Short mmCIF file of C-alpha atoms and ligand atoms in Angstrom, two decimals:
data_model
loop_
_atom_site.label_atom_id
_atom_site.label_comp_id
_atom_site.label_asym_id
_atom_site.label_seq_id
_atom_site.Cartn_x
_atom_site.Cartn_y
_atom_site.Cartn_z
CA UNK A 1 104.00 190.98 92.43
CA UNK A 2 103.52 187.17 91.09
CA UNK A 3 100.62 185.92 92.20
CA UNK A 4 98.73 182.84 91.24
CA UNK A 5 95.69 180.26 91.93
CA UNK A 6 94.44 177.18 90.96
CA UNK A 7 90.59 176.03 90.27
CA UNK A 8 89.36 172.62 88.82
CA UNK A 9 88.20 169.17 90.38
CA UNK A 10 90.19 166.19 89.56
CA UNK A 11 86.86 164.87 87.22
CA UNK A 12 85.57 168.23 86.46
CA UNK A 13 85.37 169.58 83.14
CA UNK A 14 89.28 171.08 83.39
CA UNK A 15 91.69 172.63 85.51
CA UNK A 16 92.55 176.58 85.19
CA UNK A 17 95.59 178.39 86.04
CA UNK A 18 95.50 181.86 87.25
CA UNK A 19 99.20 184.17 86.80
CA UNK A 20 98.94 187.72 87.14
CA UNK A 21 102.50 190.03 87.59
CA UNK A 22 104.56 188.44 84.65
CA UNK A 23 106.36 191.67 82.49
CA UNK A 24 104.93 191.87 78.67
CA UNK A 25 107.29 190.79 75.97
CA UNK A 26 108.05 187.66 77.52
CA UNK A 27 108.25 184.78 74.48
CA UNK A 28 105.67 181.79 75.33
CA UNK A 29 106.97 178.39 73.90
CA UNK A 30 104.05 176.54 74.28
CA UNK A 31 105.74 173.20 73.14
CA UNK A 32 107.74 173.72 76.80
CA UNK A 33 104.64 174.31 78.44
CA UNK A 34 103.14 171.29 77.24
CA UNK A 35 106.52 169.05 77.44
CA UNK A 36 106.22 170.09 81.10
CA UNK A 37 103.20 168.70 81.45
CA UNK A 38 103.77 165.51 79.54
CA UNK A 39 106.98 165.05 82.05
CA UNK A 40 104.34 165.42 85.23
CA UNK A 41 102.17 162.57 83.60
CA UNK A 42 105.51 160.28 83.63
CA UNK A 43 107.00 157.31 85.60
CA UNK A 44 106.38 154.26 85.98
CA UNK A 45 103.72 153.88 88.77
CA UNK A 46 101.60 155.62 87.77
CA UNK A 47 97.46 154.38 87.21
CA UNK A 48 95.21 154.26 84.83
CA UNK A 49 94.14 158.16 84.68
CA UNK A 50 97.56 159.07 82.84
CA UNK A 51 96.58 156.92 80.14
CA UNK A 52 93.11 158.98 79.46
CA UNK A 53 95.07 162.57 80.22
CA UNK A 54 97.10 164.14 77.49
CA UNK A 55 97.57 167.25 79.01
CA UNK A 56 97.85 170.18 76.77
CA UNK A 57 97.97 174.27 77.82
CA UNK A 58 95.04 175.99 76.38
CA UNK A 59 95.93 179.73 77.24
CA UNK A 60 92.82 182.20 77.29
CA UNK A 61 94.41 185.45 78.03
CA UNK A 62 97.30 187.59 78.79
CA UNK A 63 99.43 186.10 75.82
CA UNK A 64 99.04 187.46 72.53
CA UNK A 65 101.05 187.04 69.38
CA UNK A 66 103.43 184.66 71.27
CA UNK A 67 104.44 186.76 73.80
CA UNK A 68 103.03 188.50 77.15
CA UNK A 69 101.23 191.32 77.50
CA UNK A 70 101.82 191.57 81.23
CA UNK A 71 97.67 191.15 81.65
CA UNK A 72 96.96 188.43 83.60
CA UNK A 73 97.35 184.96 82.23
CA UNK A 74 94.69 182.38 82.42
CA UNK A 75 95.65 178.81 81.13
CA UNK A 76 92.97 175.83 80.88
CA UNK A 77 93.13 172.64 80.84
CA UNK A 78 91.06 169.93 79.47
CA UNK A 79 90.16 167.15 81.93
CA UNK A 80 89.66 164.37 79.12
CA UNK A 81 87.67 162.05 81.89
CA UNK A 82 84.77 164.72 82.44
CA UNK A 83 82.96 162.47 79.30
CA UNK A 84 82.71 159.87 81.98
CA UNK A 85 81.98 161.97 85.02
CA UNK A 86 79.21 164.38 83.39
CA UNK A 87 76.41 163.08 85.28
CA UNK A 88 78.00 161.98 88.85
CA UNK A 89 79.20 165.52 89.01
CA UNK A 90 77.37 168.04 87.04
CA UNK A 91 76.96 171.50 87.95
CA UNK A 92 72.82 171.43 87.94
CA UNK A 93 71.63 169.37 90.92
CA UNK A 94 71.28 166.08 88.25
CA UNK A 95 70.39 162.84 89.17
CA UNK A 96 71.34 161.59 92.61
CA UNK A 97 71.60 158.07 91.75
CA UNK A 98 74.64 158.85 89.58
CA UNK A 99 76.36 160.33 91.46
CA UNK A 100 79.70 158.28 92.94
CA UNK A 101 79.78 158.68 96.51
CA UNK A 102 82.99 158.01 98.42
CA UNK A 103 81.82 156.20 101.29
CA UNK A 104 84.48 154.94 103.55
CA UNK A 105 87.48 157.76 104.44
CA UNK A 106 91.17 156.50 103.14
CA UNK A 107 93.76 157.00 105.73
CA UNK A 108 96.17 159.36 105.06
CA UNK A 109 94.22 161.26 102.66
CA UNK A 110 91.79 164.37 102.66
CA UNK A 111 88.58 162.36 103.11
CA UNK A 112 88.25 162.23 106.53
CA UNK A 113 89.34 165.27 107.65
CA UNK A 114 87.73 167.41 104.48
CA UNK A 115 84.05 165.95 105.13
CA UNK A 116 83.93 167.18 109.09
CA UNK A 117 85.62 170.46 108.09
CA UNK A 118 83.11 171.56 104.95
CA UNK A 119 79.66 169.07 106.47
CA UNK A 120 79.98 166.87 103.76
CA UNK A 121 77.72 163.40 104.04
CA UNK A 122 80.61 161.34 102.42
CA UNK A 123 84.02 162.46 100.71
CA UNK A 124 83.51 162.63 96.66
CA UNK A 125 83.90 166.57 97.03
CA UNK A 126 87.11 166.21 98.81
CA UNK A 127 88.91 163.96 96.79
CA UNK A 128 87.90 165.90 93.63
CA UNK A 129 89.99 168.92 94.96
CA UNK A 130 92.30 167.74 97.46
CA UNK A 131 93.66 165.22 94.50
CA UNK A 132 96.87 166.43 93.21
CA UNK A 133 95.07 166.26 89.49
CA UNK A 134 95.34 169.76 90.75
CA UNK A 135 98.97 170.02 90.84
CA UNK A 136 98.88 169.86 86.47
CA UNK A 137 97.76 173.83 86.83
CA UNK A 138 100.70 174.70 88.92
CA UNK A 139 103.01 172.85 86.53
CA UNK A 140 101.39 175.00 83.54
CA UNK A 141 102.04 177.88 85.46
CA UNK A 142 105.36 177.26 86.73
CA UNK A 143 106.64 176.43 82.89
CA UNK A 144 105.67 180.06 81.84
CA UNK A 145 107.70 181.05 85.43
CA UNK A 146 110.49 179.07 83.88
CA UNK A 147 110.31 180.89 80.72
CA UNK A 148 111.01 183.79 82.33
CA UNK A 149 113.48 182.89 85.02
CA UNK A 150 115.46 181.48 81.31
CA UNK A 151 115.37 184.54 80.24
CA UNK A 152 117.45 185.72 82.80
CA UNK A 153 119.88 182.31 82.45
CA UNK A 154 118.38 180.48 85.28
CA UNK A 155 116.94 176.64 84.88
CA UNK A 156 115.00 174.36 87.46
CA UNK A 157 114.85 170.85 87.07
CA UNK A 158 114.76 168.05 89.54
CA UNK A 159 115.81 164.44 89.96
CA UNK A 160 114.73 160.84 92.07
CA UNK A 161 116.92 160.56 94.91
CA UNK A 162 115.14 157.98 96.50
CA UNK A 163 111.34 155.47 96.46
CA UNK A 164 110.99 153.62 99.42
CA UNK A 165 114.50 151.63 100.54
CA UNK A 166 116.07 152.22 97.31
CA UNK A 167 118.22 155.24 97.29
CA UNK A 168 120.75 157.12 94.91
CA UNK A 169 124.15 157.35 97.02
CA UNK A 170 125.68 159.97 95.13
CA UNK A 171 125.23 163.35 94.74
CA UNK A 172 123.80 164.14 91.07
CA UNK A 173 125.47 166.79 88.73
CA UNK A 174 123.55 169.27 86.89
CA UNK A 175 124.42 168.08 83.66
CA UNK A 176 123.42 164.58 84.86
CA UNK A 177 120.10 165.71 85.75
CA UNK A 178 119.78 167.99 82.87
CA UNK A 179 120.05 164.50 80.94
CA UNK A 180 117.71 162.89 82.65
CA UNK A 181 114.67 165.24 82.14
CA UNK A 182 115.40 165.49 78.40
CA UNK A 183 114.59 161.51 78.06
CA UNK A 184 111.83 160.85 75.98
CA UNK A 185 110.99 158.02 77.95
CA UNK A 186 110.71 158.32 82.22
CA UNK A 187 111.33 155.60 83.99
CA UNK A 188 111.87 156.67 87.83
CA UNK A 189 114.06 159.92 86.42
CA UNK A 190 117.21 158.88 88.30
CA UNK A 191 120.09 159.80 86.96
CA UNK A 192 122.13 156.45 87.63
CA UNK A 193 120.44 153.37 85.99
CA UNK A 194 121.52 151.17 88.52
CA UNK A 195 119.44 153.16 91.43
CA UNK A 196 117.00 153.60 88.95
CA UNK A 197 116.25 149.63 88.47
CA UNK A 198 116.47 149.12 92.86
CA UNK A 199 113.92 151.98 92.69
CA UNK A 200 111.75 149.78 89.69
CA UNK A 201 111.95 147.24 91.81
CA UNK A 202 110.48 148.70 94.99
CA UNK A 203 107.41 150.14 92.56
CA UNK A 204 106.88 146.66 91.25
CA UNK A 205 106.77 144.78 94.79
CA UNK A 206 104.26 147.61 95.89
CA UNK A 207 102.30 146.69 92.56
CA UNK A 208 102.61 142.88 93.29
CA UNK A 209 101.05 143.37 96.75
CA UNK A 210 98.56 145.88 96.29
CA UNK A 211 101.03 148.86 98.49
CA UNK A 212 102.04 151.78 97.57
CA UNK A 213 106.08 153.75 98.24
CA UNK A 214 106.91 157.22 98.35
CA UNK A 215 110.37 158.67 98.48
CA UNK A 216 112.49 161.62 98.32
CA UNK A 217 112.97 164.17 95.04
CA UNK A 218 115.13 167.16 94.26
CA UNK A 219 114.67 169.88 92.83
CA UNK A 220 118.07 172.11 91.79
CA UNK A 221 117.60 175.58 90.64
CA UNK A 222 120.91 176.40 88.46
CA UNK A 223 122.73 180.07 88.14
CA UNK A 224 121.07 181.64 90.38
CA UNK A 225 122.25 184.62 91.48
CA UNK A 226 123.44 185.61 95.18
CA UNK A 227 120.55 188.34 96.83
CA UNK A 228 117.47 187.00 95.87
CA UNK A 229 115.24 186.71 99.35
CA UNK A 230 116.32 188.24 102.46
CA UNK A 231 116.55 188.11 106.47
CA UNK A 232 115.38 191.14 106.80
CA UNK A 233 112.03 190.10 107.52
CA UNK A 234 110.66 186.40 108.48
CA UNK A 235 108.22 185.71 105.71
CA UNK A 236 111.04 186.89 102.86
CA UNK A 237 113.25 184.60 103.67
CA UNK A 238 114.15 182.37 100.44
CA UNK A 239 114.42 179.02 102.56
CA UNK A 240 110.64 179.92 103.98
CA UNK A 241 109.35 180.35 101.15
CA UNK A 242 110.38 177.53 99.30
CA UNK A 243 109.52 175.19 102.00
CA UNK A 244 106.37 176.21 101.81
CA UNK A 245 105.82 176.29 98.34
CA UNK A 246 107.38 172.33 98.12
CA UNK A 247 105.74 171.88 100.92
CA UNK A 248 102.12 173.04 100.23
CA UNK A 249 102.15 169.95 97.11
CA UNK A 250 100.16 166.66 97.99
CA UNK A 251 102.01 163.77 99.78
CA UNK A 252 105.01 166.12 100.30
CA UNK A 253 105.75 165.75 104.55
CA UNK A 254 109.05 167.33 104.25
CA UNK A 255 111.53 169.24 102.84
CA UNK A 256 115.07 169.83 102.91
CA UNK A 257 117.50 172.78 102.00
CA UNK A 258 121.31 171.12 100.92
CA UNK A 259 122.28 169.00 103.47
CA UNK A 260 119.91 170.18 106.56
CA UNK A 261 119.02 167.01 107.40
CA UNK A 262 122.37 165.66 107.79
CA UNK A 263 123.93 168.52 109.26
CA UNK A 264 121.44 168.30 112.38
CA UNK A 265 123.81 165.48 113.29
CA UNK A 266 126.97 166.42 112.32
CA UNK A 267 129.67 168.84 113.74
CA UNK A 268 129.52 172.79 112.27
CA UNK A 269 133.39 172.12 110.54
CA UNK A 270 131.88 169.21 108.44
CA UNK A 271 129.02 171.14 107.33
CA UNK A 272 130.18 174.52 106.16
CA UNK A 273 131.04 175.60 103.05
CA UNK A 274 134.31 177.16 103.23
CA UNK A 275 134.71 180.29 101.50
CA UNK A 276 137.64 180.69 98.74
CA UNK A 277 138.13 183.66 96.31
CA UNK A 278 139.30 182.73 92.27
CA UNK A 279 140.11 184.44 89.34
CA UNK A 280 136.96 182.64 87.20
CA UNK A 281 134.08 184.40 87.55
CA UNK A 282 130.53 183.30 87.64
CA UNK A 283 128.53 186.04 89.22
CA UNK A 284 131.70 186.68 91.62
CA UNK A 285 134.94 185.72 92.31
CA UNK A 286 133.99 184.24 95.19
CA UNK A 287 133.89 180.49 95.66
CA UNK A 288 133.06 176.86 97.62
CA UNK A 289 134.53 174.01 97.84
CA UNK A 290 130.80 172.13 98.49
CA UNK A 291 127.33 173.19 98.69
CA UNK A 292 125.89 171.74 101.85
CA UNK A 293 123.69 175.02 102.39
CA UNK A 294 121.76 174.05 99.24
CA UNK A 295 122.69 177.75 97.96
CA UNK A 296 120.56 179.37 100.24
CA UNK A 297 121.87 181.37 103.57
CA UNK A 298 120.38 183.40 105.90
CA UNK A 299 117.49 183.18 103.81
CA UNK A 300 119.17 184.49 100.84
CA UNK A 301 120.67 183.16 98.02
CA UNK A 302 124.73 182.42 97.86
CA UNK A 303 125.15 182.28 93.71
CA UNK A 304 125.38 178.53 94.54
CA UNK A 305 123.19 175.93 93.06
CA UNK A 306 119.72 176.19 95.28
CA UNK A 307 118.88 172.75 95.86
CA UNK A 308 115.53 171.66 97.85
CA UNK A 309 114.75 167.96 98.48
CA UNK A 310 110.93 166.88 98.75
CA UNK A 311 110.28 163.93 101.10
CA UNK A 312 106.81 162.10 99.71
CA UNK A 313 104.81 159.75 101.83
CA UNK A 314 103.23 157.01 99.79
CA UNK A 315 100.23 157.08 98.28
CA UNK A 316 97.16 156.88 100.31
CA UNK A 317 95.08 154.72 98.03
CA UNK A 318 95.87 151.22 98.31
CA UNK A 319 94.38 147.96 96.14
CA UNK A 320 94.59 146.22 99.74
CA UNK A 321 93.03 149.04 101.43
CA UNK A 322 93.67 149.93 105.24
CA UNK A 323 90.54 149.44 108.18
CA UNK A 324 87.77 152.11 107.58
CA UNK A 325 84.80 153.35 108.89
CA UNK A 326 81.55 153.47 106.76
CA UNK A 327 80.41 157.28 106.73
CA UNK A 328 76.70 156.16 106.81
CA UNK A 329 76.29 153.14 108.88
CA UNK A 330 79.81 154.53 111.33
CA UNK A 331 80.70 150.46 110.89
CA UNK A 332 83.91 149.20 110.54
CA UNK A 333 84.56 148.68 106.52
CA UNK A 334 87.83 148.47 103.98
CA UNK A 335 88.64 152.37 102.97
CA UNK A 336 87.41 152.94 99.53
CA UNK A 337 89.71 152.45 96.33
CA UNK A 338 89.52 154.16 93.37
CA UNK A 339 91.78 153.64 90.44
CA UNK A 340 95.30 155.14 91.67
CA UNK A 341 98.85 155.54 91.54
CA UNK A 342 101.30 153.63 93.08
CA UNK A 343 104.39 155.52 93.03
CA UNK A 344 104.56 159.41 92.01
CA UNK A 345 108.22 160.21 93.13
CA UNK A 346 109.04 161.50 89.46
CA UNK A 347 105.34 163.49 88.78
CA UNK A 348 105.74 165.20 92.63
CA UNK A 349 109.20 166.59 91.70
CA UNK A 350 108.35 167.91 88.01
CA UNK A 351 105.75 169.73 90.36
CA UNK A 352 107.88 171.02 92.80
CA UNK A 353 109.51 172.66 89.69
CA UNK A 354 106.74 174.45 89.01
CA UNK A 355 106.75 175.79 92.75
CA UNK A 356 110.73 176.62 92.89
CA UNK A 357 110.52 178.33 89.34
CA UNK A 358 107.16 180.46 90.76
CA UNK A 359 109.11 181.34 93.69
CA UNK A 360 111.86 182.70 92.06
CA UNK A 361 110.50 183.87 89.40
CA UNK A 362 108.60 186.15 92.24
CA UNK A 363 111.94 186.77 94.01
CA UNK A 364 113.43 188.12 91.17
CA UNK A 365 110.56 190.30 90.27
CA UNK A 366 110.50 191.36 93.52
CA UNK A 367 114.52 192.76 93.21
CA UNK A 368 114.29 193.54 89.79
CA UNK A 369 110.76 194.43 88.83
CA UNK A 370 110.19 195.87 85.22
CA UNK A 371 106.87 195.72 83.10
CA UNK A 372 108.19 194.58 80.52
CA UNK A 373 111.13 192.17 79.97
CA UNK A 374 113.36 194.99 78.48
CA UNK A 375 113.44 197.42 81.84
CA UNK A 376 113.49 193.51 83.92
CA UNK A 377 116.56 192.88 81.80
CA UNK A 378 117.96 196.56 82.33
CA UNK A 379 117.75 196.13 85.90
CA UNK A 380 118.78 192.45 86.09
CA UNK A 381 122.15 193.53 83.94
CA UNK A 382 123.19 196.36 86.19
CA UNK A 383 122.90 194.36 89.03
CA UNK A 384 124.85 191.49 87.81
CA UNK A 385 127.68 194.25 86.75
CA UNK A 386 127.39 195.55 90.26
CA UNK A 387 128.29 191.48 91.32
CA UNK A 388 131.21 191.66 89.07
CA UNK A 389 132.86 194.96 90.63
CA UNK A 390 132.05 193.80 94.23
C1 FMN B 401 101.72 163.74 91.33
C2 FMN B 401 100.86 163.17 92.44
C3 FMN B 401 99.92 162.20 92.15
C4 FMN B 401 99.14 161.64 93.16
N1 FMN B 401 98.26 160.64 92.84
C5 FMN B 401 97.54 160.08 93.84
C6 FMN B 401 96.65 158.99 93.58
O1 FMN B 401 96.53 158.53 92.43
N2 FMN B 401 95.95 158.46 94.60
C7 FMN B 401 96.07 158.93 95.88
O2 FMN B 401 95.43 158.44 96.79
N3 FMN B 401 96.90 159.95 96.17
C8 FMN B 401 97.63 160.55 95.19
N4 FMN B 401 98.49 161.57 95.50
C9 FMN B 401 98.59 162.04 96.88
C10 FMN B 401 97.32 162.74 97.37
O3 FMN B 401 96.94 163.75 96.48
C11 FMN B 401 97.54 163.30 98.79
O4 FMN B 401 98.08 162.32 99.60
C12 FMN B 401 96.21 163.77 99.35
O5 FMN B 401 95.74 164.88 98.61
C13 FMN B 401 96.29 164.16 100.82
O6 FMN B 401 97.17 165.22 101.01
P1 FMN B 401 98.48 165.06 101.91
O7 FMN B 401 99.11 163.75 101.53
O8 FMN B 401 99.33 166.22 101.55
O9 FMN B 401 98.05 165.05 103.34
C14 FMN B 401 99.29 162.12 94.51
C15 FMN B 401 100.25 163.12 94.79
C16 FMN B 401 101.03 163.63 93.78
C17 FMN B 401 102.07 164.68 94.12
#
């Protein structure tokens, strides 16, 4: 089974990735790994801290001689602030004059609601793991889930459909979005410039006026195969799962499968993917005219494109902050600010990459198993000749 954890504080000394269940034999590229990372430090909107952070996969075990070994894998990385944080949050007790309390709770982040929960005084402790700093280790860890899910032909990559008012009307093709995410420079990572300036635009007036915006992403997961997840028993189900994976990433308050949002207000004939049979042959001869159920049904994969939308609130930390309450004193005060992001539309969906790719990558493992990449590829061939006779 794929299994995996996260450790690290957002000003601690790094961030550590734990992956345990991938097959040996499986090639690491650890330029991808660390292009993944670079492309969850980018768009514009973002503060200071991505300036300091060069984030780069240091991987202590379970690859050796460029490949697994199908030990578990442990990846580190380097926070490059911890020079300036040393003494407000060493591990020895230290000086507590240095250290940086965070004295007045931000509304809509963990502050609040972390300090009553684990008796903290004020919310520094919080912030350092609540922060989605933490959301860097599941993007190194999802990159080596995408190296394997390649290996068996499948890609995940994801796309700006929308911060705050300014929205991309269209649907986006693959090859549109696989365009996008090879830039070399991010801007919003929409894949029509026109959107992609209205969306620039909405950053900048939240810059001008000391806001913040959210939006909407999406992630689409390409040849998949039909069968992986099932309905045979409630916590299987592919849609459940990758809800809550998308889900379970900071600022994300919804999620989508295809069209579901839509459809809730629409008649069944306008929403359904009619079913056609063809000669070409993907994984089947079987066909769709659209792909409104996102790939996914009855919580199992169709052979369409799986595509899962991410709905991001904004960001909690604002310039002009929002009315407080001093932790100490219990008097009405500004929330605290702390050098932040603005807009983190683009950086959320690179991360809910990392999510799809780790649930998939443990779907197929699940169907196909193997300990090492030749019996995962044995297994993964017969079944897709068993597709192609259906
Ligand atoms: C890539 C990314 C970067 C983020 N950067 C910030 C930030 O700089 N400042 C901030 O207040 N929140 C930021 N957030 C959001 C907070 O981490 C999140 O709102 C907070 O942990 C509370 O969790 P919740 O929004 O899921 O309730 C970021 C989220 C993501 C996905």
């Amino acid at each position: 089974m794929l299994r995996y954890f996260t450790s690290g504080e957002s000003h601690g000394e790094a961030l550590v990735a734990f992956l345990s269940g991938l097959p040996a034999g499986l090639q690491v590229d650890l330029a991808f790994v660390d292009r993944e990372l670079w492309r969850r430090q980018q768009g514009y909107g973002r503060g200071g801290r991505m300036k300091i952070e060069t984030d780069k996969a240091h991987i202590l075990s379970g690859v050796r001689q460029g490949a697994t070994i199908g030990s578990p894998i442990a990846v580190l990385l380097e926070n490059k602030d911890w020079k300036n944080w040393q003494e407000a949050l060493p591990v020895e007790p230290g000086s507590p004059e240095k250290h940086k309390p965070v004295a007045s709770p931000r509304p809509g982040h963990a502050d609040l609601a972390g300090a009553l929960k684990y008796n903290f005084p004020e919310a520094r402790y919080v912030l350092e793991r609540a922060s989605a700093r933490e959301s860097a280790a599941r993007v190194a860890a999802g990159a080596l889930a995408k190296l394997f899910l390649k290996e068996l032909g499948i890609e995940v990559l994801s796309h700006v459909v929308a911060v705050g008012g300014a929205v991309l009307a269209k649907e986006a093709a693959w090859q549109q979005i696989f365009e996008a995410c090879a830039r070399n420079e991010i801007l919003l990572n929409c894949t029509d410039a026109e959107a992609e300036q209205r969306m620039k635009e909405e950053v900048d007036k939240a810059l001008r006026t000391g806001d913040s915006v959210g939006g909407i992403f999406e992630v689409v997961a390409h040849n998949v195969p039909p069968g992986l997840g099932t309905y045979a028993q409630w916590d299987e189900r592919l849609d459940g799962l990758l809800a809550g994976a998308v889900m379970s990433l900071q600022a994300v308050k919804a999620v989508e499968i295809g069209a579901g949002v839509v459809a809730a207000t629409s008649l069944g004939s306008s929403v359904h993917d009619e079913i056609g049979y063809g000669a070409e042959h993907r994984f089947t001869g079987f066909t769709r005219a659209r792909n409104n159920a996102g790939g996914i049904e009855g919580g199992v994969s169709n052979g369409e494109e799986i595509r899962v939308r991410g709905y991001l609130k904004p960001i909690s930390t604002l310039r002009r902050p929002l009315q407080s309450v001093d932790f100490a004193t219990r008097e009405p005060v500004k929330a605290a600010y702390e050098r932040s992001d603005v807009c983190v539309v683009p950086a959320a969906g690179v991360a809910a990459e990392a999510m799809v790719a780790l649930t998939l990558a443990r779907c197929a493992l699940e169907k196909f198993g193997g300990d090492s990449m030749q019996e995962t590829r044995r297994n993964w061939n017969g079944y897709l000749e068993q597709l192609k006779n259906y």
